[in-house]
Amino acid sequence: MVRVVGVDSSTQSCKVVVRDARTGALLSSGRASHPAGTEVDPQHWWTALTEALAAAGGLDDVAAVSIAGQQHGMVVLDEAGEVIRPALLWNDTRSAQAANDLIAEVGADEFAERTGSVPVASFTITKLRWLRDHEPDNAARVAAVCLPHDWLTWRLRGYGPAAASALGPDFDELVTDRSDASGTGYFSPVTGSYDRDLLVRALGHDVRLPRVLGPSEGVPGPGFVVGPGAGDNAAAALGLNLADGDVVISLGTSGTVFACTSQPSTDATGIVAGFADATGVQLPLVCTLNAARVLDVIAALLGVDHDELARLALQASPGAGGLHLVPYFEGERTPNLPDATATLEGLTLASTTRENVARAAVEGMLGGLAAGVQAIRDNGTPMRRLLLIGGAAANPAVPIVAEQLFDVPVVVPPAGEYVADGAARQAAWVLSGVRPEWKLTGE
């Protein structure tokens, strides 16, 4: 039996799955937590990866590994390969003004044309401008920039600072894939190349960047092949084996709407990000900062668990008696309102019930993504069904309310680690040269 490993290094934790390369059968799995916060020392990711791999049985007899990870995070390295400062994560909004400055200098239309996206505080390019503006000494030390999955892939292959690695800080061996590169703000998913003028405009000088591998291109690891990896949403799309007309709503820490299509996106409004996928086509995507945690906070406010929250929500009528939750608890990315706060509107003596508050939470979370679904559709992406994935999709009220909000069929696939599964599918693809047609987890 040939074993492959898929890794999902997400905001909150590291998940590992070990699968049979031929059938996709799940053989083992492991998990380890990441620290909370919007900036994290990458060493925590490495520690969690080693713990999760050990829990899954280690890397003995593994033929290939691929790592998927949270997009956008800024990992900056000095000449010795040392991490200069804690990585700023996608959900760190301190670079909102830097995004505005870059757009003012370059233009939204120009950014959309050159990179497929208009940068917001999530993007790596805005974090690099923030670093230049607020920590100029650190910015001047930057010799290489990579993303979370790039850095973990590099470390797994044996590279890194001399004190922590056998092969040393060889920046030629930093690799990435087009899906994650397309979330930096200085890469074109259409041409497949970096836009170094934009990079220099942000950071102030040129640096080493990861080499972009093809969808099934592998590189040597210590006893196994290592795949290019992917951004988390692109890996989930690969894990789900998306077909034309499939649109995904992912309800995790963030909320995303995405689809795989051959049609590039150049949305100058910034609503749709024109990312690349992990197979060679495009991944138009809309992202919100507020998703599953909207339900978490309202459940805590009401003093109930998620099953009871669902029961309460389904007892209320659609529209929640006029209650409307604007769920911008942590600012928002789409629309681009990094300093916004949440608002509960429509409170009257009659409407202020536990049932209506619960219903408003579910409708508010999904309503923010409904605009994204329409934007993806307006971008020319065909839409025959919606797939709900992520932690909040397991709430019994969510698919029912989603069916009432959207005018296409809603499907909840079997629960699974689709990002890690996508990475495992990629690892098997690298080995065989043929993209596996595994069934979905749980089928």
PDB file of C-alpha atoms in Angstrom, residues 126-382:
ATOM      1  CA  THR A 126      -0.369  45.240   2.387  1.00  0.00           C
ATOM      2  CA  LYS A 127       1.385  43.644   5.340  1.00  0.00           C
ATOM      3  CA  LEU A 128       4.747  44.254   3.667  1.00  0.00           C
ATOM      4  CA  ARG A 129       3.858  47.937   3.200  1.00  0.00           C
ATOM      5  CA  TRP A 130       2.811  48.079   6.863  1.00  0.00           C
ATOM      6  CA  LEU A 131       6.174  46.566   7.817  1.00  0.00           C
ATOM      7  CA  ARG A 132       8.027  49.170   5.750  1.00  0.00           C
ATOM      8  CA  ASP A 133       6.024  52.019   7.280  1.00  0.00           C
ATOM      9  CA  HIS A 134       5.943  50.888  10.918  1.00  0.00           C
ATOM     10  CA  GLU A 135       9.020  48.669  11.389  1.00  0.00           C
ATOM     11  CA  PRO A 136      11.566  50.014   8.879  1.00  0.00           C
ATOM     12  CA  ASP A 137      14.514  48.291  10.551  1.00  0.00           C
ATOM     13  CA  ASN A 138      12.795  44.926  10.233  1.00  0.00           C
ATOM     14  CA  ALA A 139      11.760  45.705   6.651  1.00  0.00           C
ATOM     15  CA  ALA A 140      15.367  46.480   5.727  1.00  0.00           C
ATOM     16  CA  ARG A 141      16.469  43.035   7.012  1.00  0.00           C
ATOM     17  CA  VAL A 142      14.035  41.086   4.820  1.00  0.00           C
ATOM     18  CA  ALA A 143      15.867  38.798   2.386  1.00  0.00           C
ATOM     19  CA  ALA A 144      12.961  36.476   1.512  1.00  0.00           C
ATOM     20  CA  VAL A 145       9.179  36.484   1.876  1.00  0.00           C
ATOM     21  CA  CYS A 146       7.018  33.386   1.950  1.00  0.00           C
ATOM     22  CA  LEU A 147       3.607  32.213   3.096  1.00  0.00           C
ATOM     23  CA  PRO A 148       2.749  29.802   5.924  1.00  0.00           C
ATOM     24  CA  HIS A 149       2.514  26.702   3.729  1.00  0.00           C
ATOM     25  CA  ASP A 150       5.705  27.674   1.863  1.00  0.00           C
ATOM     26  CA  TRP A 151       7.666  27.999   5.100  1.00  0.00           C
ATOM     27  CA  LEU A 152       6.390  24.688   6.474  1.00  0.00           C
ATOM     28  CA  THR A 153       7.203  22.910   3.194  1.00  0.00           C
ATOM     29  CA  TRP A 154      10.724  24.370   3.323  1.00  0.00           C
ATOM     30  CA  ARG A 155      11.219  23.232   6.912  1.00  0.00           C
ATOM     31  CA  LEU A 156       9.770  19.771   6.253  1.00  0.00           C
ATOM     32  CA  ARG A 157      12.282  19.282   3.443  1.00  0.00           C
ATOM     33  CA  GLY A 158      15.134  20.036   5.849  1.00  0.00           C
ATOM     34  CA  TYR A 159      15.809  23.704   5.079  1.00  0.00           C
ATOM     35  CA  GLY A 160      15.790  26.665   7.430  1.00  0.00           C
ATOM     36  CA  PRO A 161      18.198  28.539   9.709  1.00  0.00           C
ATOM     37  CA  ALA A 162      21.459  26.655  10.240  1.00  0.00           C
ATOM     38  CA  ALA A 163      20.798  26.063  13.926  1.00  0.00           C
ATOM     39  CA  ALA A 164      17.493  24.310  13.216  1.00  0.00           C
ATOM     40  CA  SER A 165      18.023  22.494   9.918  1.00  0.00           C
ATOM     41  CA  ALA A 166      20.367  20.098   8.231  1.00  0.00           C
ATOM     42  CA  LEU A 167      20.466  21.825   4.844  1.00  0.00           C
ATOM     43  CA  GLY A 168      20.603  25.455   5.900  1.00  0.00           C
ATOM     44  CA  PRO A 169      18.828  28.546   4.550  1.00  0.00           C
ATOM     45  CA  ASP A 170      18.804  27.774   0.835  1.00  0.00           C
ATOM     46  CA  PHE A 171      16.245  30.226  -0.569  1.00  0.00           C
ATOM     47  CA  ASP A 172      16.439  28.504  -3.960  1.00  0.00           C
ATOM     48  CA  GLU A 173      14.501  25.691  -2.306  1.00  0.00           C
ATOM     49  CA  LEU A 174      11.587  27.864  -1.189  1.00  0.00           C
ATOM     50  CA  VAL A 175       8.631  26.654  -3.249  1.00  0.00           C
ATOM     51  CA  THR A 176       4.932  27.446  -3.466  1.00  0.00           C
ATOM     52  CA  ASP A 177       1.984  26.929  -5.795  1.00  0.00           C
ATOM     53  CA  ARG A 178      -0.025  29.350  -7.907  1.00  0.00           C
ATOM     54  CA  SER A 179      -3.092  29.251  -5.644  1.00  0.00           C
ATOM     55  CA  ASP A 180      -1.269  30.582  -2.596  1.00  0.00           C
ATOM     56  CA  ALA A 181       0.921  32.910  -4.643  1.00  0.00           C
ATOM     57  CA  SER A 182      -2.222  34.466  -6.117  1.00  0.00           C
ATOM     58  CA  GLY A 183      -3.233  35.708  -2.658  1.00  0.00           C
ATOM     59  CA  THR A 184      -0.103  37.791  -2.140  1.00  0.00           C
ATOM     60  CA  GLY A 185      -1.144  40.803  -4.228  1.00  0.00           C
ATOM     61  CA  TYR A 186       2.031  40.643  -6.314  1.00  0.00           C
ATOM     62  CA  PHE A 187       1.360  37.608  -8.538  1.00  0.00           C
ATOM     63  CA  SER A 188      -0.745  37.203 -11.677  1.00  0.00           C
ATOM     64  CA  PRO A 189      -2.842  34.014 -11.838  1.00  0.00           C
ATOM     65  CA  VAL A 190      -3.203  34.593 -15.592  1.00  0.00           C
ATOM     66  CA  THR A 191       0.491  34.904 -16.513  1.00  0.00           C
ATOM     67  CA  GLY A 192       1.721  32.724 -13.630  1.00  0.00           C
ATOM     68  CA  SER A 193       4.466  35.187 -12.704  1.00  0.00           C
ATOM     69  CA  TYR A 194       5.339  37.578  -9.890  1.00  0.00           C
ATOM     70  CA  ASP A 195       4.867  41.320 -10.348  1.00  0.00           C
ATOM     71  CA  ARG A 196       8.057  42.542  -8.741  1.00  0.00           C
ATOM     72  CA  ASP A 197       7.261  46.200  -9.322  1.00  0.00           C
ATOM     73  CA  LEU A 198       4.312  45.810  -6.935  1.00  0.00           C
ATOM     74  CA  LEU A 199       6.465  43.871  -4.455  1.00  0.00           C
ATOM     75  CA  VAL A 200       9.123  46.603  -4.398  1.00  0.00           C
ATOM     76  CA  ARG A 201       6.457  49.298  -4.157  1.00  0.00           C
ATOM     77  CA  ALA A 202       5.223  47.610  -0.972  1.00  0.00           C
ATOM     78  CA  LEU A 203       8.425  46.605   0.815  1.00  0.00           C
ATOM     79  CA  GLY A 204      10.869  49.129  -0.642  1.00  0.00           C
ATOM     80  CA  HIS A 205      13.318  46.595  -2.109  1.00  0.00           C
ATOM     81  CA  ASP A 206      13.334  43.312  -4.006  1.00  0.00           C
ATOM     82  CA  VAL A 207      13.638  39.987  -2.154  1.00  0.00           C
ATOM     83  CA  ARG A 208      13.720  36.277  -2.814  1.00  0.00           C
ATOM     84  CA  LEU A 209      10.323  34.679  -3.419  1.00  0.00           C
ATOM     85  CA  PRO A 210       9.300  31.001  -3.572  1.00  0.00           C
ATOM     86  CA  ARG A 211       9.519  29.256  -6.921  1.00  0.00           C
ATOM     87  CA  VAL A 212       6.024  28.479  -8.206  1.00  0.00           C
ATOM     88  CA  LEU A 213       5.551  24.771  -8.913  1.00  0.00           C
ATOM     89  CA  GLY A 214       3.023  23.262 -11.292  1.00  0.00           C
ATOM     90  CA  PRO A 215      -0.096  21.516  -9.919  1.00  0.00           C
ATOM     91  CA  SER A 216       1.512  18.052  -9.918  1.00  0.00           C
ATOM     92  CA  GLU A 217       5.175  19.023  -9.663  1.00  0.00           C
ATOM     93  CA  GLY A 218       7.059  17.527  -6.743  1.00  0.00           C
ATOM     94  CA  VAL A 219      10.366  18.289  -5.050  1.00  0.00           C
ATOM     95  CA  PRO A 220      12.605  15.994  -3.003  1.00  0.00           C
ATOM     96  CA  GLY A 221      12.068  15.571   0.714  1.00  0.00           C
ATOM     97  CA  PRO A 222      13.910  13.448   3.282  1.00  0.00           C
ATOM     98  CA  GLY A 223      12.791  10.031   2.047  1.00  0.00           C
ATOM     99  CA  PHE A 224       9.569  11.133   0.354  1.00  0.00           C
ATOM    100  CA  VAL A 225       8.334  13.449  -2.372  1.00  0.00           C
ATOM    101  CA  VAL A 226       6.834  16.801  -1.389  1.00  0.00           C
ATOM    102  CA  GLY A 227       4.029  18.377  -3.387  1.00  0.00           C
ATOM    103  CA  PRO A 228       3.621  22.078  -4.123  1.00  0.00           C
ATOM    104  CA  GLY A 229       0.902  22.491  -1.505  1.00  0.00           C
ATOM    105  CA  ALA A 230      -1.898  25.045  -1.834  1.00  0.00           C
ATOM    106  CA  GLY A 231      -3.855  27.782  -0.170  1.00  0.00           C
ATOM    107  CA  ASP A 232      -6.590  26.474   2.068  1.00  0.00           C
ATOM    108  CA  ASN A 233      -9.548  27.237  -0.193  1.00  0.00           C
ATOM    109  CA  ALA A 234      -7.848  25.842  -3.281  1.00  0.00           C
ATOM    110  CA  ALA A 235      -6.991  22.691  -1.339  1.00  0.00           C
ATOM    111  CA  ALA A 236     -10.619  22.380  -0.214  1.00  0.00           C
ATOM    112  CA  ALA A 237     -11.736  22.692  -3.840  1.00  0.00           C
ATOM    113  CA  LEU A 238      -9.347  19.875  -4.756  1.00  0.00           C
ATOM    114  CA  GLY A 239     -10.509  17.807  -1.784  1.00  0.00           C
ATOM    115  CA  LEU A 240     -14.121  18.235  -2.892  1.00  0.00           C
ATOM    116  CA  ASN A 241     -13.127  17.485  -6.502  1.00  0.00           C
ATOM    117  CA  LEU A 242     -15.261  20.417  -7.674  1.00  0.00           C
ATOM    118  CA  ALA A 243     -17.003  20.213 -11.024  1.00  0.00           C
ATOM    119  CA  ASP A 244     -18.318  22.985 -13.267  1.00  0.00           C
ATOM    120  CA  GLY A 245     -21.340  24.587 -11.651  1.00  0.00           C
ATOM    121  CA  ASP A 246     -20.266  23.722  -8.097  1.00  0.00           C
ATOM    122  CA  VAL A 247     -19.962  26.749  -5.823  1.00  0.00           C
ATOM    123  CA  VAL A 248     -18.663  26.295  -2.277  1.00  0.00           C
ATOM    124  CA  ILE A 249     -19.627  28.246   0.821  1.00  0.00           C
ATOM    125  CA  SER A 250     -17.070  27.490   3.514  1.00  0.00           C
ATOM    126  CA  LEU A 251     -18.092  28.465   7.043  1.00  0.00           C
ATOM    127  CA  GLY A 252     -14.995  28.317   9.193  1.00  0.00           C
ATOM    128  CA  THR A 253     -13.135  31.062  11.050  1.00  0.00           C
ATOM    129  CA  SER A 254     -13.675  33.085   7.897  1.00  0.00           C
ATOM    130  CA  GLY A 255     -16.492  32.697   5.422  1.00  0.00           C
ATOM    131  CA  THR A 256     -15.651  32.106   1.776  1.00  0.00           C
ATOM    132  CA  VAL A 257     -17.522  31.606  -1.471  1.00  0.00           C
ATOM    133  CA  PHE A 258     -15.504  30.113  -4.323  1.00  0.00           C
ATOM    134  CA  ALA A 259     -15.651  28.036  -7.481  1.00  0.00           C
ATOM    135  CA  CYS A 260     -13.240  26.558 -10.034  1.00  0.00           C
ATOM    136  CA  THR A 261     -13.593  28.054 -13.501  1.00  0.00           C
ATOM    137  CA  SER A 262     -11.559  28.810 -16.607  1.00  0.00           C
ATOM    138  CA  GLN A 263     -12.834  32.406 -16.525  1.00  0.00           C
ATOM    139  CA  PRO A 264     -10.303  34.860 -14.979  1.00  0.00           C
ATOM    140  CA  SER A 265     -11.661  37.509 -12.628  1.00  0.00           C
ATOM    141  CA  THR A 266     -10.676  41.177 -12.771  1.00  0.00           C
ATOM    142  CA  ASP A 267     -13.139  42.770 -10.367  1.00  0.00           C
ATOM    143  CA  ALA A 268     -12.000  46.333  -9.699  1.00  0.00           C
ATOM    144  CA  THR A 269     -14.615  46.688  -6.939  1.00  0.00           C
ATOM    145  CA  GLY A 270     -12.551  44.244  -4.870  1.00  0.00           C
ATOM    146  CA  ILE A 271     -15.524  42.058  -3.978  1.00  0.00           C
ATOM    147  CA  VAL A 272     -14.317  39.052  -5.983  1.00  0.00           C
ATOM    148  CA  ALA A 273     -10.656  38.104  -5.586  1.00  0.00           C
ATOM    149  CA  GLY A 274      -9.310  36.519  -8.748  1.00  0.00           C
ATOM    150  CA  PHE A 275      -7.240  33.758  -7.199  1.00  0.00           C
ATOM    151  CA  ALA A 276      -5.840  30.661  -8.897  1.00  0.00           C
ATOM    152  CA  ASP A 277      -6.837  27.118  -7.988  1.00  0.00           C
ATOM    153  CA  ALA A 278      -4.608  24.089  -7.367  1.00  0.00           C
ATOM    154  CA  THR A 279      -5.281  22.362 -10.710  1.00  0.00           C
ATOM    155  CA  GLY A 280      -4.400  25.001 -13.309  1.00  0.00           C
ATOM    156  CA  VAL A 281      -7.589  27.049 -13.608  1.00  0.00           C
ATOM    157  CA  GLN A 282      -9.024  30.013 -11.692  1.00  0.00           C
ATOM    158  CA  LEU A 283     -10.618  30.267  -8.242  1.00  0.00           C
ATOM    159  CA  PRO A 284     -12.757  33.410  -7.989  1.00  0.00           C
ATOM    160  CA  LEU A 285     -13.357  33.921  -4.291  1.00  0.00           C
ATOM    161  CA  VAL A 286     -15.257  36.188  -1.926  1.00  0.00           C
ATOM    162  CA  CYS A 287     -14.131  36.209   1.705  1.00  0.00           C
ATOM    163  CA  THR A 288     -15.701  37.541   4.887  1.00  0.00           C
ATOM    164  CA  LEU A 289     -13.939  37.749   8.239  1.00  0.00           C
ATOM    165  CA  ASN A 290     -17.029  36.754  10.225  1.00  0.00           C
ATOM    166  CA  ALA A 291     -18.484  33.262   9.870  1.00  0.00           C
ATOM    167  CA  ALA A 292     -18.634  30.387  12.374  1.00  0.00           C
ATOM    168  CA  ARG A 293     -17.711  32.585  15.317  1.00  0.00           C
ATOM    169  CA  VAL A 294     -20.884  34.613  14.742  1.00  0.00           C
ATOM    170  CA  LEU A 295     -22.820  31.547  15.861  1.00  0.00           C
ATOM    171  CA  ASP A 296     -20.328  30.919  18.663  1.00  0.00           C
ATOM    172  CA  VAL A 297     -20.795  34.354  20.175  1.00  0.00           C
ATOM    173  CA  ILE A 298     -24.597  34.360  19.905  1.00  0.00           C
ATOM    174  CA  ALA A 299     -24.823  30.848  21.360  1.00  0.00           C
ATOM    175  CA  ALA A 300     -22.691  32.013  24.287  1.00  0.00           C
ATOM    176  CA  LEU A 301     -24.826  35.133  24.683  1.00  0.00           C
ATOM    177  CA  LEU A 302     -27.973  33.016  24.863  1.00  0.00           C
ATOM    178  CA  GLY A 303     -26.304  30.438  27.098  1.00  0.00           C
ATOM    179  CA  VAL A 304     -26.978  27.502  24.753  1.00  0.00           C
ATOM    180  CA  ASP A 305     -25.030  24.960  22.718  1.00  0.00           C
ATOM    181  CA  HIS A 306     -25.171  24.857  18.929  1.00  0.00           C
ATOM    182  CA  ASP A 307     -27.948  22.274  18.773  1.00  0.00           C
ATOM    183  CA  GLU A 308     -30.146  24.454  20.972  1.00  0.00           C
ATOM    184  CA  LEU A 309     -29.195  27.533  18.946  1.00  0.00           C
ATOM    185  CA  ALA A 310     -30.405  25.714  15.832  1.00  0.00           C
ATOM    186  CA  ARG A 311     -33.645  24.670  17.538  1.00  0.00           C
ATOM    187  CA  LEU A 312     -34.326  28.254  18.587  1.00  0.00           C
ATOM    188  CA  ALA A 313     -33.500  29.634  15.126  1.00  0.00           C
ATOM    189  CA  LEU A 314     -35.846  27.198  13.389  1.00  0.00           C
ATOM    190  CA  GLN A 315     -38.687  28.142  15.760  1.00  0.00           C
ATOM    191  CA  ALA A 316     -38.507  31.725  14.453  1.00  0.00           C
ATOM    192  CA  SER A 317     -39.999  32.793  11.140  1.00  0.00           C
ATOM    193  CA  PRO A 318     -37.793  33.828   8.203  1.00  0.00           C
ATOM    194  CA  GLY A 319     -36.754  37.421   8.743  1.00  0.00           C
ATOM    195  CA  ALA A 320     -36.479  36.903  12.506  1.00  0.00           C
ATOM    196  CA  GLY A 321     -39.434  39.161  13.256  1.00  0.00           C
ATOM    197  CA  GLY A 322     -37.579  42.157  11.831  1.00  0.00           C
ATOM    198  CA  LEU A 323     -34.319  41.558  13.710  1.00  0.00           C
ATOM    199  CA  HIS A 324     -31.259  42.005  11.509  1.00  0.00           C
ATOM    200  CA  LEU A 325     -27.723  41.181  12.643  1.00  0.00           C
ATOM    201  CA  VAL A 326     -24.871  42.934  10.845  1.00  0.00           C
ATOM    202  CA  PRO A 327     -22.199  40.480  12.009  1.00  0.00           C
ATOM    203  CA  TYR A 328     -19.034  42.574  11.718  1.00  0.00           C
ATOM    204  CA  PHE A 329     -17.675  41.468  15.099  1.00  0.00           C
ATOM    205  CA  GLU A 330     -14.055  41.699  13.922  1.00  0.00           C
ATOM    206  CA  GLY A 331     -14.368  44.357  11.247  1.00  0.00           C
ATOM    207  CA  GLU A 332     -14.995  43.021   7.766  1.00  0.00           C
ATOM    208  CA  ARG A 333     -13.118  42.213   4.601  1.00  0.00           C
ATOM    209  CA  THR A 334     -16.077  42.078   2.185  1.00  0.00           C
ATOM    210  CA  PRO A 335     -17.246  44.798   2.249  1.00  0.00           C
ATOM    211  CA  ASN A 336     -13.888  46.295   3.140  1.00  0.00           C
ATOM    212  CA  LEU A 337     -14.685  47.732   6.587  1.00  0.00           C
ATOM    213  CA  PRO A 338     -11.742  46.751   8.826  1.00  0.00           C
ATOM    214  CA  ASP A 339     -12.846  48.982  11.714  1.00  0.00           C
ATOM    215  CA  ALA A 340     -16.562  48.109  11.644  1.00  0.00           C
ATOM    216  CA  THR A 341     -18.436  46.589  14.574  1.00  0.00           C
ATOM    217  CA  ALA A 342     -21.486  44.340  14.794  1.00  0.00           C
ATOM    218  CA  THR A 343     -25.017  45.740  15.066  1.00  0.00           C
ATOM    219  CA  LEU A 344     -28.325  44.116  16.005  1.00  0.00           C
ATOM    220  CA  GLU A 345     -31.151  46.152  14.465  1.00  0.00           C
ATOM    221  CA  GLY A 346     -34.946  46.033  14.596  1.00  0.00           C
ATOM    222  CA  LEU A 347     -35.353  45.465  18.309  1.00  0.00           C
ATOM    223  CA  THR A 348     -38.906  45.922  19.574  1.00  0.00           C
ATOM    224  CA  LEU A 349     -40.697  44.505  22.569  1.00  0.00           C
ATOM    225  CA  ALA A 350     -42.330  41.948  20.302  1.00  0.00           C
ATOM    226  CA  SER A 351     -39.288  41.005  18.217  1.00  0.00           C
ATOM    227  CA  THR A 352     -36.757  40.680  21.040  1.00  0.00           C
ATOM    228  CA  THR A 353     -36.968  36.962  21.687  1.00  0.00           C
ATOM    229  CA  ARG A 354     -34.339  34.269  22.032  1.00  0.00           C
ATOM    230  CA  GLU A 355     -35.717  32.589  18.916  1.00  0.00           C
ATOM    231  CA  ASN A 356     -35.431  35.720  16.787  1.00  0.00           C
ATOM    232  CA  VAL A 357     -31.936  36.510  18.042  1.00  0.00           C
ATOM    233  CA  ALA A 358     -30.819  32.973  17.144  1.00  0.00           C
ATOM    234  CA  ARG A 359     -32.460  33.238  13.709  1.00  0.00           C
ATOM    235  CA  ALA A 360     -30.876  36.649  13.100  1.00  0.00           C
ATOM    236  CA  ALA A 361     -27.443  35.162  13.841  1.00  0.00           C
ATOM    237  CA  VAL A 362     -27.828  32.435  11.213  1.00  0.00           C
ATOM    238  CA  GLU A 363     -29.365  34.792   8.656  1.00  0.00           C
ATOM    239  CA  GLY A 364     -26.748  37.460   9.343  1.00  0.00           C
ATOM    240  CA  MET A 365     -23.846  35.055   8.864  1.00  0.00           C
ATOM    241  CA  LEU A 366     -25.284  33.655   5.620  1.00  0.00           C
ATOM    242  CA  GLY A 367     -26.507  37.050   4.415  1.00  0.00           C
ATOM    243  CA  GLY A 368     -22.967  38.372   4.309  1.00  0.00           C
ATOM    244  CA  LEU A 369     -22.086  35.503   2.008  1.00  0.00           C
ATOM    245  CA  ALA A 370     -25.216  35.844  -0.156  1.00  0.00           C
ATOM    246  CA  ALA A 371     -23.695  38.971  -1.699  1.00  0.00           C
ATOM    247  CA  GLY A 372     -20.616  36.890  -2.441  1.00  0.00           C
ATOM    248  CA  VAL A 373     -22.669  34.192  -4.149  1.00  0.00           C
ATOM    249  CA  GLN A 374     -24.256  36.831  -6.379  1.00  0.00           C
ATOM    250  CA  ALA A 375     -20.875  38.406  -7.130  1.00  0.00           C
ATOM    251  CA  ILE A 376     -19.427  35.030  -8.169  1.00  0.00           C
ATOM    252  CA  ARG A 377     -22.458  34.501 -10.407  1.00  0.00           C
ATOM    253  CA  ASP A 378     -22.133  37.996 -11.901  1.00  0.00           C
ATOM    254  CA  ASN A 379     -18.492  37.182 -12.653  1.00  0.00           C
ATOM    255  CA  GLY A 380     -19.763  34.632 -15.180  1.00  0.00           C
ATOM    256  CA  THR A 381     -19.323  31.509 -13.086  1.00  0.00           C
ATOM    257  CA  PRO A 382     -22.022  28.877 -13.725  1.00  0.00           C
TER     258      PRO A 382
END
